Amino acid sequence: MDLQLSGKKALVTGSSAGIGYAIARTLAAEGARVVVNGRSTDTTQAAVARLRADLGADAPLLAFAGDLGDAQGCSAMLTAHPDADILVNNLGIFEPKPFEVIPDEDWLRFFEVNVMSGVRLSRHYLPRMKASGWGRIVFISSESGLCPPAEMVHYGMSKTAQLSIARGMAETTTGTSVTVNSVLPGPTRTEGVQAFFAKLAAEQGQSTEQFVQHFFESARPTSILKRLIDPAEVAAVVAFVCSPQAAAINGAAVRAEGGVVRCMG
C-alpha cells in the first residue's frame, strides 16, 4: 500500500531511539521528510547517521537536538521548524516506583515531559494544519493509559491524560482534513526496556528471556501476544494513522498492545 507520505514533513519527538526511532525510520522510508529529535547533539546526530546508513545517504532527514520536556525546548523547536504536516508526540519517560514514595517532583516531571511537550507542540501546529487544509497529530500513549500499572501510577496518569487531550483536540477538527489520534503500544522491546529487564533479571539470577516470560505470566497475564512488541510493529501502525489512507480515523485510541487490554471497545 502506498501511504502517500512522500514530501510530507514529519516531526517525531524523542526519536533518537526506541519507538520514536522506529517511527522516524518508517516515515522516512515512506518518503516523508522527518525531523529526528534527541536530547543531545551527539545522540541526535548518531540516530541520523544510523538512519542514513540504513535508508541511504539521501534519506530525507532533518535533525533537531533539544530537550522538549520543558517550555524552552519546545520554543526552540518551533522556531527551528515552524511548520509540519505530521506531528508524532512520542517523547516520554517511565520509572517504576511504589505509589507511596512518588514525590510531588516526580508527578510534575512526568506531566511536564509526557503531557505538556505534546500540548505545547500541538498548540502551535494544529491551527497551522487546519489553515493548510491537511495534517496529522498522533500521541504515543500506552496500554497503561487504559490499565494504569500499580508499579508506576504516575506514568499511567500521564498516558491517560494524553488520551483525553487527543480526543478533545480531535473534536476541534470537525469538517477539516486534520486528524488527531493516539496509538497505544504495549510492552515493547526498546533499548530502555531491554536494559531495565536485564538489570532486574540479573538481580533475580535469571536470564533476560526467563524474566520476560515471568513478566508476561505475572505482570501482564492478559497479553495475547505473550512477547515484547518490536518497535517496528508499532511504527507501522503509526505510519498508517499518519497517512491520507487513514482519513476516517479521527479521535481514536488505536491499540497496538498485543491484546493486553481485555476489552472489545
Short mmCIF file of C-alpha atoms in Angstrom, two decimals:
data_model
loop_
_atom_site.label_atom_id
_atom_site.label_comp_id
_atom_site.label_asym_id
_atom_site.label_seq_id
_atom_site.Cartn_x
_atom_site.Cartn_y
_atom_site.Cartn_z
CA MET A 1 0.00 0.00 0.00
CA ASP A 2 1.26 3.46 -0.92
CA LEU A 3 0.84 5.55 2.22
CA GLN A 4 1.11 8.75 0.14
CA LEU A 5 3.54 10.38 2.57
CA SER A 6 6.16 11.45 0.03
CA GLY A 7 7.07 15.10 0.58
CA LYS A 8 5.19 15.44 3.87
CA LYS A 9 7.19 16.98 6.70
CA ALA A 10 7.01 14.94 9.91
CA LEU A 11 8.29 15.82 13.37
CA VAL A 12 8.81 12.85 15.68
CA THR A 13 9.74 13.83 19.23
CA GLY A 14 12.10 11.62 21.21
CA SER A 15 13.16 9.80 18.06
CA SER A 16 16.84 9.08 18.67
CA ALA A 17 15.99 5.59 19.99
CA GLY A 18 13.18 3.16 20.71
CA ILE A 19 9.68 3.52 19.32
CA GLY A 20 10.38 7.08 18.18
CA TYR A 21 13.38 5.97 16.14
CA ALA A 22 11.34 3.21 14.51
CA ILE A 23 8.59 5.70 13.66
CA ALA A 24 11.11 8.12 12.16
CA ARG A 25 12.61 5.31 10.09
CA THR A 26 9.26 4.11 8.79
CA LEU A 27 8.04 7.59 7.87
CA ALA A 28 11.33 8.40 6.12
CA ALA A 29 11.19 5.10 4.23
CA GLU A 30 7.74 6.18 3.02
CA GLY A 31 9.23 9.40 1.65
CA ALA A 32 8.38 11.85 4.41
CA ARG A 33 10.93 14.49 5.44
CA VAL A 34 11.48 13.59 9.06
CA VAL A 35 12.79 15.81 11.84
CA VAL A 36 14.70 13.49 14.18
CA ASN A 37 14.82 14.71 17.77
CA GLY A 38 17.06 13.73 20.65
CA ARG A 39 18.03 15.50 23.85
CA SER A 40 21.69 15.96 22.88
CA THR A 41 23.52 16.76 19.67
CA ASP A 42 25.52 13.53 19.91
CA THR A 43 22.52 11.22 20.26
CA THR A 44 20.56 13.05 17.57
CA GLN A 45 23.39 13.03 15.05
CA ALA A 46 24.10 9.37 15.81
CA ALA A 47 20.47 8.49 15.13
CA VAL A 48 20.51 10.38 11.83
CA ALA A 49 23.74 8.62 10.84
CA ARG A 50 22.20 5.22 11.62
CA LEU A 51 19.13 6.06 9.57
CA ARG A 52 21.19 7.24 6.62
CA ALA A 53 23.28 4.07 6.78
CA ASP A 54 20.07 2.07 6.71
CA LEU A 55 17.95 4.09 4.27
CA GLY A 56 20.62 5.69 2.12
CA ALA A 57 22.68 8.86 2.20
CA ASP A 58 19.90 10.82 0.51
CA ALA A 59 17.23 9.83 3.07
CA PRO A 60 15.02 12.89 3.74
CA LEU A 61 16.15 13.55 7.31
CA LEU A 62 16.49 16.69 9.40
CA ALA A 63 17.85 16.92 12.94
CA PHE A 64 16.88 18.91 15.99
CA ALA A 65 18.78 18.39 19.22
CA GLY A 66 16.98 19.66 22.30
CA ASP A 67 15.05 18.58 25.36
CA LEU A 68 11.36 19.10 24.58
CA GLY A 69 10.43 18.31 28.17
CA ASP A 70 10.18 21.98 29.05
CA ALA A 71 8.75 25.15 27.51
CA GLN A 72 12.16 26.47 26.45
CA GLY A 73 12.98 23.35 24.46
CA CYS A 74 9.61 23.35 22.73
CA SER A 75 10.00 27.02 21.86
CA ALA A 76 13.37 26.33 20.26
CA MET A 77 11.88 23.50 18.19
CA LEU A 78 9.03 25.71 16.98
CA THR A 79 11.48 28.43 15.99
CA ALA A 80 13.62 25.96 14.04
CA HIS A 81 10.66 24.16 12.45
CA PRO A 82 7.58 26.39 12.47
CA ASP A 83 5.63 24.19 10.06
CA ALA A 84 4.93 20.47 9.88
CA ASP A 85 2.38 18.24 8.19
CA ILE A 86 2.72 15.46 10.75
CA LEU A 87 3.45 15.67 14.47
CA VAL A 88 4.13 12.50 16.43
CA ASN A 89 4.24 13.23 20.16
CA ASN A 90 6.40 10.31 21.19
CA LEU A 91 8.66 11.85 23.84
CA GLY A 92 8.16 10.14 27.18
CA ILE A 93 9.79 8.88 30.34
CA PHE A 94 8.94 5.99 32.66
CA GLU A 95 10.21 4.79 36.02
CA PRO A 96 8.75 2.04 38.20
CA LYS A 97 8.29 3.34 41.74
CA PRO A 98 5.85 2.46 44.55
CA PHE A 99 2.99 4.95 44.72
CA GLU A 100 3.62 5.71 48.38
CA VAL A 101 7.10 7.09 47.68
CA ILE A 102 6.46 9.05 44.46
CA PRO A 103 7.22 12.68 45.42
CA ASP A 104 5.46 15.76 44.05
CA GLU A 105 8.52 16.48 41.91
CA ASP A 106 8.13 13.20 40.03
CA TRP A 107 4.42 13.74 39.38
CA LEU A 108 5.16 17.18 37.96
CA ARG A 109 8.13 15.94 35.92
CA PHE A 110 6.12 13.14 34.33
CA PHE A 111 3.29 15.53 33.46
CA GLU A 112 5.72 18.11 32.09
CA VAL A 113 7.61 15.68 29.86
CA ASN A 114 4.95 13.18 28.82
CA VAL A 115 1.97 15.51 28.56
CA MET A 116 2.98 19.14 28.23
CA SER A 117 5.54 18.52 25.49
CA GLY A 118 2.73 17.29 23.25
CA VAL A 119 0.37 20.05 24.39
CA ARG A 120 2.87 22.81 23.60
CA LEU A 121 3.79 21.48 20.17
CA SER A 122 0.20 20.65 19.22
CA ARG A 123 -1.00 24.09 20.27
CA HIS A 124 1.37 25.53 17.68
CA TYR A 125 0.95 23.08 14.81
CA LEU A 126 -2.79 22.31 14.99
CA PRO A 127 -4.04 25.72 13.78
CA ARG A 128 -1.43 25.73 11.02
CA MET A 129 -2.55 22.31 9.86
CA LYS A 130 -6.16 23.49 9.80
CA ALA A 131 -5.17 26.56 7.79
CA SER A 132 -3.20 24.48 5.29
CA GLY A 133 -6.05 22.02 4.84
CA TRP A 134 -4.30 18.83 5.99
CA GLY A 135 -2.44 17.44 8.97
CA ARG A 136 -1.88 14.56 11.33
CA ILE A 137 -1.16 14.65 15.06
CA VAL A 138 -0.51 11.40 16.90
CA PHE A 139 0.12 10.94 20.62
CA ILE A 140 2.08 7.82 21.53
CA SER A 141 0.21 6.80 24.64
CA SER A 142 0.25 3.27 26.11
CA GLU A 143 -1.92 0.42 27.27
CA SER A 144 -1.05 1.89 30.67
CA GLY A 145 -3.35 4.77 29.78
CA LEU A 146 -6.28 2.34 29.93
CA CYS A 147 -4.90 -0.02 32.58
CA PRO A 148 -2.76 2.09 34.92
CA PRO A 149 0.07 -0.08 36.25
CA ALA A 150 0.47 -0.42 40.01
CA GLU A 151 4.24 -0.21 39.66
CA MET A 152 4.21 3.28 38.10
CA VAL A 153 0.94 5.09 38.71
CA HIS A 154 2.41 8.45 37.74
CA TYR A 155 3.32 7.09 34.30
CA GLY A 156 -0.18 5.69 33.81
CA MET A 157 -1.64 9.07 34.77
CA SER A 158 0.36 10.81 32.05
CA LYS A 159 -0.66 8.26 29.42
CA THR A 160 -4.35 8.62 30.32
CA ALA A 161 -4.03 12.38 30.07
CA GLN A 162 -2.71 12.02 26.53
CA LEU A 163 -5.81 10.06 25.52
CA SER A 164 -8.09 12.78 26.83
CA ILE A 165 -6.14 15.58 25.18
CA ALA A 166 -6.00 13.82 21.81
CA ARG A 167 -9.73 13.13 21.83
CA GLY A 168 -10.56 16.69 22.84
CA MET A 169 -8.29 18.10 20.14
CA ALA A 170 -9.92 15.85 17.55
CA GLU A 171 -13.29 17.39 18.39
CA THR A 172 -11.91 20.73 17.16
CA THR A 173 -11.07 19.35 13.71
CA THR A 174 -14.67 18.88 12.56
CA GLY A 175 -15.02 19.43 8.82
CA THR A 176 -11.26 19.60 8.20
CA SER A 177 -8.75 17.15 6.76
CA VAL A 178 -6.80 17.18 10.01
CA THR A 179 -6.91 14.22 12.38
CA VAL A 180 -5.73 13.74 15.96
CA ASN A 181 -5.32 10.23 17.32
CA SER A 182 -3.50 8.20 19.94
CA VAL A 183 -1.62 4.96 19.41
CA LEU A 184 -1.31 2.66 22.43
CA PRO A 185 1.68 0.30 22.39
CA GLY A 186 2.04 -2.49 24.87
CA PRO A 187 5.33 -3.68 26.40
CA THR A 188 7.87 -3.02 23.63
CA ARG A 189 11.45 -4.14 23.06
CA THR A 190 13.08 -0.71 23.29
CA GLU A 191 16.62 -0.10 24.47
CA GLY A 192 15.33 1.27 27.77
CA VAL A 193 13.03 -1.67 28.44
CA GLN A 194 15.70 -4.20 27.50
CA ALA A 195 18.24 -2.60 29.83
CA PHE A 196 15.70 -2.43 32.66
CA PHE A 197 14.64 -6.06 32.22
CA ALA A 198 18.28 -7.21 32.01
CA LYS A 199 19.03 -5.44 35.29
CA LEU A 200 16.05 -6.99 37.07
CA ALA A 201 16.83 -10.41 35.60
CA ALA A 202 20.40 -10.25 36.87
CA GLU A 203 19.21 -9.25 40.34
CA GLN A 204 16.94 -12.30 40.42
CA GLY A 205 19.51 -14.70 38.96
CA GLN A 206 17.54 -15.20 35.75
CA SER A 207 18.27 -14.81 32.08
CA THR A 208 16.53 -11.91 30.37
CA GLU A 209 14.41 -14.40 28.43
CA GLN A 210 13.28 -16.06 31.66
CA PHE A 211 12.46 -12.70 33.20
CA VAL A 212 10.41 -11.65 30.16
CA GLN A 213 8.46 -14.89 30.35
CA HIS A 214 7.80 -14.32 34.05
CA PHE A 215 6.79 -10.73 33.34
CA PHE A 216 4.02 -11.83 30.99
CA GLU A 217 2.89 -14.54 33.39
CA SER A 218 2.66 -12.23 36.41
CA ALA A 219 2.56 -8.55 35.41
CA ARG A 220 0.79 -8.75 32.00
CA PRO A 221 -1.11 -12.07 32.09
CA THR A 222 -3.82 -10.77 29.73
CA SER A 223 -1.36 -10.38 26.86
CA ILE A 224 -2.36 -12.46 23.87
CA LEU A 225 0.95 -11.88 22.09
CA LYS A 226 2.99 -13.11 25.08
CA ARG A 227 6.16 -11.37 23.92
CA LEU A 228 7.67 -7.93 23.72
CA ILE A 229 6.47 -5.98 20.71
CA ASP A 230 9.06 -4.91 18.14
CA PRO A 231 9.24 -1.10 17.78
CA ALA A 232 8.83 -1.50 14.01
CA GLU A 233 5.44 -3.13 14.60
CA VAL A 234 4.24 -0.04 16.47
CA ALA A 235 5.80 2.23 13.84
CA ALA A 236 3.83 0.52 11.07
CA VAL A 237 0.57 1.35 12.85
CA VAL A 238 1.64 4.95 13.43
CA ALA A 239 2.66 5.42 9.80
CA PHE A 240 -0.75 4.25 8.61
CA VAL A 241 -2.55 6.56 11.05
CA CYS A 242 -0.40 9.42 9.72
CA SER A 243 -1.27 8.68 6.11
CA PRO A 244 -4.06 10.05 3.89
CA GLN A 245 -5.28 6.44 3.75
CA ALA A 246 -6.40 6.79 7.39
CA ALA A 247 -8.64 9.81 6.79
CA ALA A 248 -11.59 8.10 8.51
CA ILE A 249 -9.67 7.56 11.75
CA ASN A 250 -10.03 10.60 13.99
CA GLY A 251 -10.29 10.92 17.75
CA ALA A 252 -9.39 7.26 18.12
CA ALA A 253 -7.25 5.37 20.60
CA VAL A 254 -5.64 2.84 18.27
CA ARG A 255 -4.37 -0.15 20.22
CA ALA A 256 -1.10 -1.87 19.26
CA GLU A 257 -0.64 -3.58 22.61
CA GLY A 258 -0.75 -7.28 21.85
CA GLY A 259 -4.14 -7.85 23.45
CA VAL A 260 -3.13 -6.77 26.97
CA VAL A 261 -6.28 -4.62 27.28
CA ARG A 262 -9.03 -7.15 27.79
CA CYS A 263 -11.98 -5.41 26.23
CA MET A 264 -13.55 -5.02 22.80
CA GLY A 265 -14.01 -1.24 22.88
#
